[in-house]
Structure formats: structure tokens, C-alpha cells
Short mmCIF file of C-alpha atoms in Angstrom, two decimals:
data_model
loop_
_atom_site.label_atom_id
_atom_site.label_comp_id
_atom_site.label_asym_id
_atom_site.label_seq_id
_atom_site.Cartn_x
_atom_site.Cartn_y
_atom_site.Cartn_z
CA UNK V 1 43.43 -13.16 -3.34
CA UNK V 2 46.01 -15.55 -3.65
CA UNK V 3 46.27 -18.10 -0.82
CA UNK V 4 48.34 -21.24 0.69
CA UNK V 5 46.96 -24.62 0.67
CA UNK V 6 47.17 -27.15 2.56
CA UNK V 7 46.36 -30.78 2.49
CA UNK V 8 44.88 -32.95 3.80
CA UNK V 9 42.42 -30.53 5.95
CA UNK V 10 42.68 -33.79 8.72
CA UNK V 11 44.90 -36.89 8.95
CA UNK V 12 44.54 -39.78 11.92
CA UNK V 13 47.54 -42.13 11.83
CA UNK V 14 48.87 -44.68 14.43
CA UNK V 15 51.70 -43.92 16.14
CA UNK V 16 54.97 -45.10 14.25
CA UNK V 17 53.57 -44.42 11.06
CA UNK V 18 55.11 -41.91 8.88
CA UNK V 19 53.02 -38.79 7.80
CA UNK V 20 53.45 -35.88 5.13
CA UNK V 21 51.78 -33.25 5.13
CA UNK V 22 51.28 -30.89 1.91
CA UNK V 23 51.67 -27.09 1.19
CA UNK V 24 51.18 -25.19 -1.83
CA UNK V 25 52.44 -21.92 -0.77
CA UNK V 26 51.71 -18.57 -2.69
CA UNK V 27 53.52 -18.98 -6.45
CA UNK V 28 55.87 -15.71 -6.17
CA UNK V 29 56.91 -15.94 -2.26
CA UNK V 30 60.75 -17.17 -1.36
CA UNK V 31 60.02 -17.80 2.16
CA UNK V 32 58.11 -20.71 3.37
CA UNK V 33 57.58 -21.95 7.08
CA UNK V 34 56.06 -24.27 9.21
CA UNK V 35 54.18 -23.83 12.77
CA UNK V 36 52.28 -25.85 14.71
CA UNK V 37 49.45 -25.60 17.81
CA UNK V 38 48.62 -28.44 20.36
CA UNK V 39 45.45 -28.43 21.41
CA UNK V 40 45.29 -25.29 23.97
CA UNK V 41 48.79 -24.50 23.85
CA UNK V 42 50.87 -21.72 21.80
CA UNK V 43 51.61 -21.18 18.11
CA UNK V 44 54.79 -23.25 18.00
CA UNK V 45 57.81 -22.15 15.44
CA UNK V 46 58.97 -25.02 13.43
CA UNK V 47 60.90 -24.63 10.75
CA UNK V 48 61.61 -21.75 8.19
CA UNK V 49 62.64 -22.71 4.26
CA UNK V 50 64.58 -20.49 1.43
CA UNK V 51 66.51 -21.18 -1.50
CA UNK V 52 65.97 -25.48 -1.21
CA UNK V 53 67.32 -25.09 2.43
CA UNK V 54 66.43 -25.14 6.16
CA UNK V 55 67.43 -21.67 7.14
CA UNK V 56 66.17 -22.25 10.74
CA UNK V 57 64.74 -24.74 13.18
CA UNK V 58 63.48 -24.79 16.40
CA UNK V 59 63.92 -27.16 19.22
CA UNK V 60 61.01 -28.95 18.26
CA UNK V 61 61.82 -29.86 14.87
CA UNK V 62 64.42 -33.05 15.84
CA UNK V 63 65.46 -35.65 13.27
CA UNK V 64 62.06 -37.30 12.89
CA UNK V 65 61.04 -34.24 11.19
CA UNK V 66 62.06 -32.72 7.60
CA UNK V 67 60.91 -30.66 5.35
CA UNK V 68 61.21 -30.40 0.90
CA UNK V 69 60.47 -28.84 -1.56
CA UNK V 70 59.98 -31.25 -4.27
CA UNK V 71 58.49 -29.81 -7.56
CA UNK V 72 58.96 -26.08 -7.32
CA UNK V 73 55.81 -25.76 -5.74
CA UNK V 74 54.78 -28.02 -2.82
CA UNK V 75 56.56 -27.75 0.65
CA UNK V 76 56.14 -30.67 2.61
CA UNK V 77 56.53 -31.42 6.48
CA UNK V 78 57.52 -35.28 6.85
CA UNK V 79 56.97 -36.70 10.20
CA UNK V 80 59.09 -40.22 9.81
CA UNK V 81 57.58 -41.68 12.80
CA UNK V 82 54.90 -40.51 14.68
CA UNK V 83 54.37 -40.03 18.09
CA UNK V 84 51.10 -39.19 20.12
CA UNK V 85 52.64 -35.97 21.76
CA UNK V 86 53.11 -34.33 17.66
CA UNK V 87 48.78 -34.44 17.31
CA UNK V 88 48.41 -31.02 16.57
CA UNK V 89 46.96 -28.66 13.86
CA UNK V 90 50.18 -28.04 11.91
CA UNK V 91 49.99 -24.49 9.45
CA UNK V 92 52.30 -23.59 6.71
CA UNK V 93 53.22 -20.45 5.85
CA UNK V 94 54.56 -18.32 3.34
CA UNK V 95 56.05 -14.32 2.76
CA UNK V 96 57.63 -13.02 -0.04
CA UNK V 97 60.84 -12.12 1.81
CA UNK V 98 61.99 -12.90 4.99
CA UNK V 99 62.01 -10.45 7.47
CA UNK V 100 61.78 -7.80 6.22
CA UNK V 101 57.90 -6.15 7.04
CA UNK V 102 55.99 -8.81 4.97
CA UNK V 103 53.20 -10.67 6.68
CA UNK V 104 52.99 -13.95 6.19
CA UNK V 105 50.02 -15.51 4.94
CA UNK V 106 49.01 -18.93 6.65
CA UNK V 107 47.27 -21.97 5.22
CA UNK V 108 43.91 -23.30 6.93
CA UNK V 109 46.00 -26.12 8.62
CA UNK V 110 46.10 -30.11 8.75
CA UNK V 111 45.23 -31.43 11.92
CA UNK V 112 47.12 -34.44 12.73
CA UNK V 113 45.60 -36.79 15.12
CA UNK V 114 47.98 -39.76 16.00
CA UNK V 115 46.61 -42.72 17.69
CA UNK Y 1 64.23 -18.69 23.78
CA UNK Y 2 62.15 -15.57 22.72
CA UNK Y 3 59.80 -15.40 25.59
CA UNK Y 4 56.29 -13.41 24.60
CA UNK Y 5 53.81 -12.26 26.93
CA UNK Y 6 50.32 -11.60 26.02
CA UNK Y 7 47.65 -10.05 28.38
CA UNK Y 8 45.16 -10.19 29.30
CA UNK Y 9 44.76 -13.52 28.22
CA UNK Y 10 40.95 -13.16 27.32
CA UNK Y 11 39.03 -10.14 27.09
CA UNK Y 12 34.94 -9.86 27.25
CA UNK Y 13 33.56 -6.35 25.84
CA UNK Y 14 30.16 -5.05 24.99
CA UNK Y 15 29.28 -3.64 21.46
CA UNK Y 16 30.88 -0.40 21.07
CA UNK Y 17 33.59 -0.57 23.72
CA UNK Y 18 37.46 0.44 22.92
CA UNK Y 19 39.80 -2.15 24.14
CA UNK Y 20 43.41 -2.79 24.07
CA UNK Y 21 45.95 -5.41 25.00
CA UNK Y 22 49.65 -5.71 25.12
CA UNK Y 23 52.31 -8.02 23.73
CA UNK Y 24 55.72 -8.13 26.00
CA UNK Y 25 59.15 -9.23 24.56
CA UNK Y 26 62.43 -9.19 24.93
CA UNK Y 27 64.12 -6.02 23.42
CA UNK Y 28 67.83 -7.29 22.55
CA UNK Y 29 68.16 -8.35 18.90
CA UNK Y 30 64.53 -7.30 17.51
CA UNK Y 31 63.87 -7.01 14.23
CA UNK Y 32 59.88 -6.80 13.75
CA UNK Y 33 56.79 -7.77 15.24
CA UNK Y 34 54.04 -9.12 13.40
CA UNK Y 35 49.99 -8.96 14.76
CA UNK Y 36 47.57 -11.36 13.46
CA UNK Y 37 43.93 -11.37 14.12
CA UNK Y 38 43.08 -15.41 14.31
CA UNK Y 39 39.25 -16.66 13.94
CA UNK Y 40 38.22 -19.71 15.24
CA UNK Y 41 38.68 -22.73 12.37
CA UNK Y 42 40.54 -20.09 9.99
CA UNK Y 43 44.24 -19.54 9.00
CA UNK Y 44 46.10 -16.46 11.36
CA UNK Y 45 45.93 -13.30 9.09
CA UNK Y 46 48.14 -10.50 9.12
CA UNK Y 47 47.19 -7.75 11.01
CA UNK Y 48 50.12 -5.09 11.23
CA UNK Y 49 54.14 -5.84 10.92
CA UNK Y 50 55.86 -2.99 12.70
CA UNK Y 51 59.72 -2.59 12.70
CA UNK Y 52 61.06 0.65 14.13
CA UNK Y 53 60.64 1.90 17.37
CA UNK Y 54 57.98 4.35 17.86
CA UNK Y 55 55.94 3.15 14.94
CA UNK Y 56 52.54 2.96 14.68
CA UNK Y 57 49.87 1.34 12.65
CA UNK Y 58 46.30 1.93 12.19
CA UNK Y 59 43.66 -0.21 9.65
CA UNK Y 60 40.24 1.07 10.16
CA UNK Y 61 39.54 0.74 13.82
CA UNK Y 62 42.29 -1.29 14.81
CA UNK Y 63 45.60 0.42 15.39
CA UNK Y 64 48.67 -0.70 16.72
CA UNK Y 65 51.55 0.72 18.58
CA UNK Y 66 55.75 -0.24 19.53
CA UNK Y 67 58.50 0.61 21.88
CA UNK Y 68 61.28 -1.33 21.02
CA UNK Y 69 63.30 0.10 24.05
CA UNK Y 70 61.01 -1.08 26.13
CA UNK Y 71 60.12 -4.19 24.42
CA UNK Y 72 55.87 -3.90 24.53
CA UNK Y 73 53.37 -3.48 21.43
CA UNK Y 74 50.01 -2.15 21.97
CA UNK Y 75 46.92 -3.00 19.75
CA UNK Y 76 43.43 -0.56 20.17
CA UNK Y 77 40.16 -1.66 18.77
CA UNK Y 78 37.83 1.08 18.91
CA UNK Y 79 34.19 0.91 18.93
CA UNK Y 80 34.38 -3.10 19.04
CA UNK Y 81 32.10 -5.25 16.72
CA UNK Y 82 30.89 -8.45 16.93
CA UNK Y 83 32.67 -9.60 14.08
CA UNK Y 84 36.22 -8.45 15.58
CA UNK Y 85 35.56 -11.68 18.09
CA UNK Y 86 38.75 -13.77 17.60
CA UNK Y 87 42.10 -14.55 18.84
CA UNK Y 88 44.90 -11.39 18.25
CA UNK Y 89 48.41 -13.07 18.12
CA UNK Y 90 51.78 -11.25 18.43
CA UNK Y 91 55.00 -12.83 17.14
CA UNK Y 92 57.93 -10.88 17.92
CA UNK Y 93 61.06 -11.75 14.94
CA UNK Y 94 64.64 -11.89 16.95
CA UNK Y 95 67.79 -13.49 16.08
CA UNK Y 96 65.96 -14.67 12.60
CA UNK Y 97 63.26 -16.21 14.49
CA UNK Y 98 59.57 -15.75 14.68
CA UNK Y 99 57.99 -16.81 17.69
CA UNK Y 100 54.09 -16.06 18.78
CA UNK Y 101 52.75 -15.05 22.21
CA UNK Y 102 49.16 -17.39 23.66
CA UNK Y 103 47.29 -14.63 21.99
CA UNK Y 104 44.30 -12.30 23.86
CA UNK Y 105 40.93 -13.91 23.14
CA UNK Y 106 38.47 -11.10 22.16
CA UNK Y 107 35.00 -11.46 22.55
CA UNK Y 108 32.87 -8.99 21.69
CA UNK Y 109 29.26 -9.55 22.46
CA UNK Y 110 26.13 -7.54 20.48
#
């Protein structure tokens, strides 16, 4: 079953440092996303992705974040400069349309740890 | 702000038991709702993604319900297994937004 990958599994930076962190989402979906979870807290929307664009963003996602698509196939989540509040476990996600009644299927996460 | 409710917030059954919890959301500007069943050190997974307003879902012994009027989902497990143990997440899509609730915590013990 095809899935999305993400990498690396677990990342410890020091705070100020920039970070990116790497998706390969599933090779025939148009919709790609990212979410994140502090420790204990909710699933937090962060960004959705279609056609090479930012088609929404949440509060969260200020301008130390962005996302790209570089190669046709990665999606990456750049944190420019990190803070000790964004250690999290971070999950792409992709669906092969939007919103209408697809699932989307997750990756197994990064966990950022910023010290 | 799509605010989502989930309760209870953790459930404890016995082997065998039918259980159910509820996702709350607001009901202006829905689109879908989405359930994923979420083990511990996995990905989420989709569970269900319901649209229209009196739908309802089943996949073996978990089933799903919606009231969009009302703005409340329902998911049933019946005959709980150990195995069905993990986190169930709603995530309610509004206003071309997906946002998920805390989850309900399901432990199911042999």
C-alpha cells in the first residue's frame, strides 16, 4: 500500500537554528499538508499545499515557517529559526483531492526536539 | 476558529463491550468530517470521511454516524478488541480547513 514518508524519523537542534523537514507524499495525490502535535496537546493544522502554492495556513504557521515543493516529489516544512515552543512531532499528509471525501493518509512523523 | 469537542476524553472497556463517543462542531459552513483511528508511535489512519447529513458509515465493527444540523458525529465499536486500543480523532473540514478534536483514548483491556 502506498505510503508517505517522512524524514528524518527525529531531529534535536538548538534554538535559532534552521530545520527542514522532508516528505515524500503518495506519487498520484494533488493535495499535500502539514500538522503538528506538542507533546499532550491537539493535532494542530498547519499548512495545506496544491498546484506549487499555499492554499491555506493557520495561525500557527507565521513567517518563520514555509513550505516547497522542490523536485516534483518532496514537500518540505522549513522552520528558519527555531524556537523551543515549535518541539513537536510534526506529520505530513497527503489526499488525492482536497475536500472532497478522500482521507488523507499521514506519514509516521519527525519529532523535532529544539534545545 | 473551528472549535471540536471530543468526549469522553478517555474511555476504559472490557473485552467484548460496545462503546461509543462523540465529536461536537460547529454546524455553519461544513463540508466533511474525517475519523481516524491513531495508535500509539504510528501515523493517524483514516477511519470514515462522511459528508452529508444523515450519513452513516460502517467498516466491520466500527460504524460511524452525522447530523450536520446539529453539528455531532457518533462512532460505535461493537464487541471491542484489544487491538482497537488507540486514540479515535475527528477533524471536522469548514471554510477549507481541517481541524482535529483531542481525540477519545480507547482502551480496551483482554
Amino acid at each position: 500500500e502506498p505510503e508517505v514518508t517522512q524524514t528524518p524519523s527525529h531531529q534535536v537542534t538548538q534554538m535559532g537554528q534552521e530545520v527542514i523537514l522532508r516528505c515524500v507524499p503518495i506519487s498520484n495525490h494533488l493535495y499535500f499538508y502539514w500538522y503538528r502535535q506538542i507533546l499532550g496537546q491537539k493535532v494542530e493544522f498547519l499548512v495545506s499545499f496544491y498546484n506549487n502554492e499555499i492554499s491555506e495556513k493557520s495561525e500557527i504557521f507565521d513567517d518563520q515557517f514555509s513550505v516547497e515543493r522542490p523536485d516534483g516529489s518532496n514537500f518540505t516544512l522549513k522552520i528558519r529559526s527555531t524556537k523551543l515552543e515549535d518541539s513537536a512531532m510534526y506529520f505530513c499528509a497527503s489526499s488525492p483531492q482536497g475536500l472532497q471525501g478522500y482521507g488523507y493518509t499521514f506519514g509516521s512523523g519527525t519529532r523535532l526536539t529544539v534545545v | 476558529i473551528l472549535n471540536v469537542e471530543q468526549s469522553p476524553q478517555s474511555l476504559h472497556v472490557q473485552e467484548g463491550d460496545s462503546t461509543n463517543f462523540t465529536c461536537s462542531f460547529p454546524s455553519s459552513n461544513f463540508y466533511a468530517l474525517h475519523w481516524y483511528r491513531w495508535e500509539t508511535a504510528k501515523s493517524p489512519e483514516a477511519l470514515f470521511v462522511m459528508t452529508l447529513n444523515g450519513d452513516e458509515k460502517k467498516k466491520g465493527r466500527i460504524s460511524a454516524t452525522l447530523n450536520t444540523k446539529e453539528g455531532y458525529s457518533y462512532l460505535y465499536i461493537k464487541g471491542s478488541q484489544p487491538e482497537d486500543s488507540a486514540t479515535y480523532l475527528c477533524a471536522p473540514l469548514a471554510d477549507n480547513d481541517m481541524r482535529f478534536g483531542a481525540g477519545t483514548r480507547l482502551t480496551v483491556k483482554p
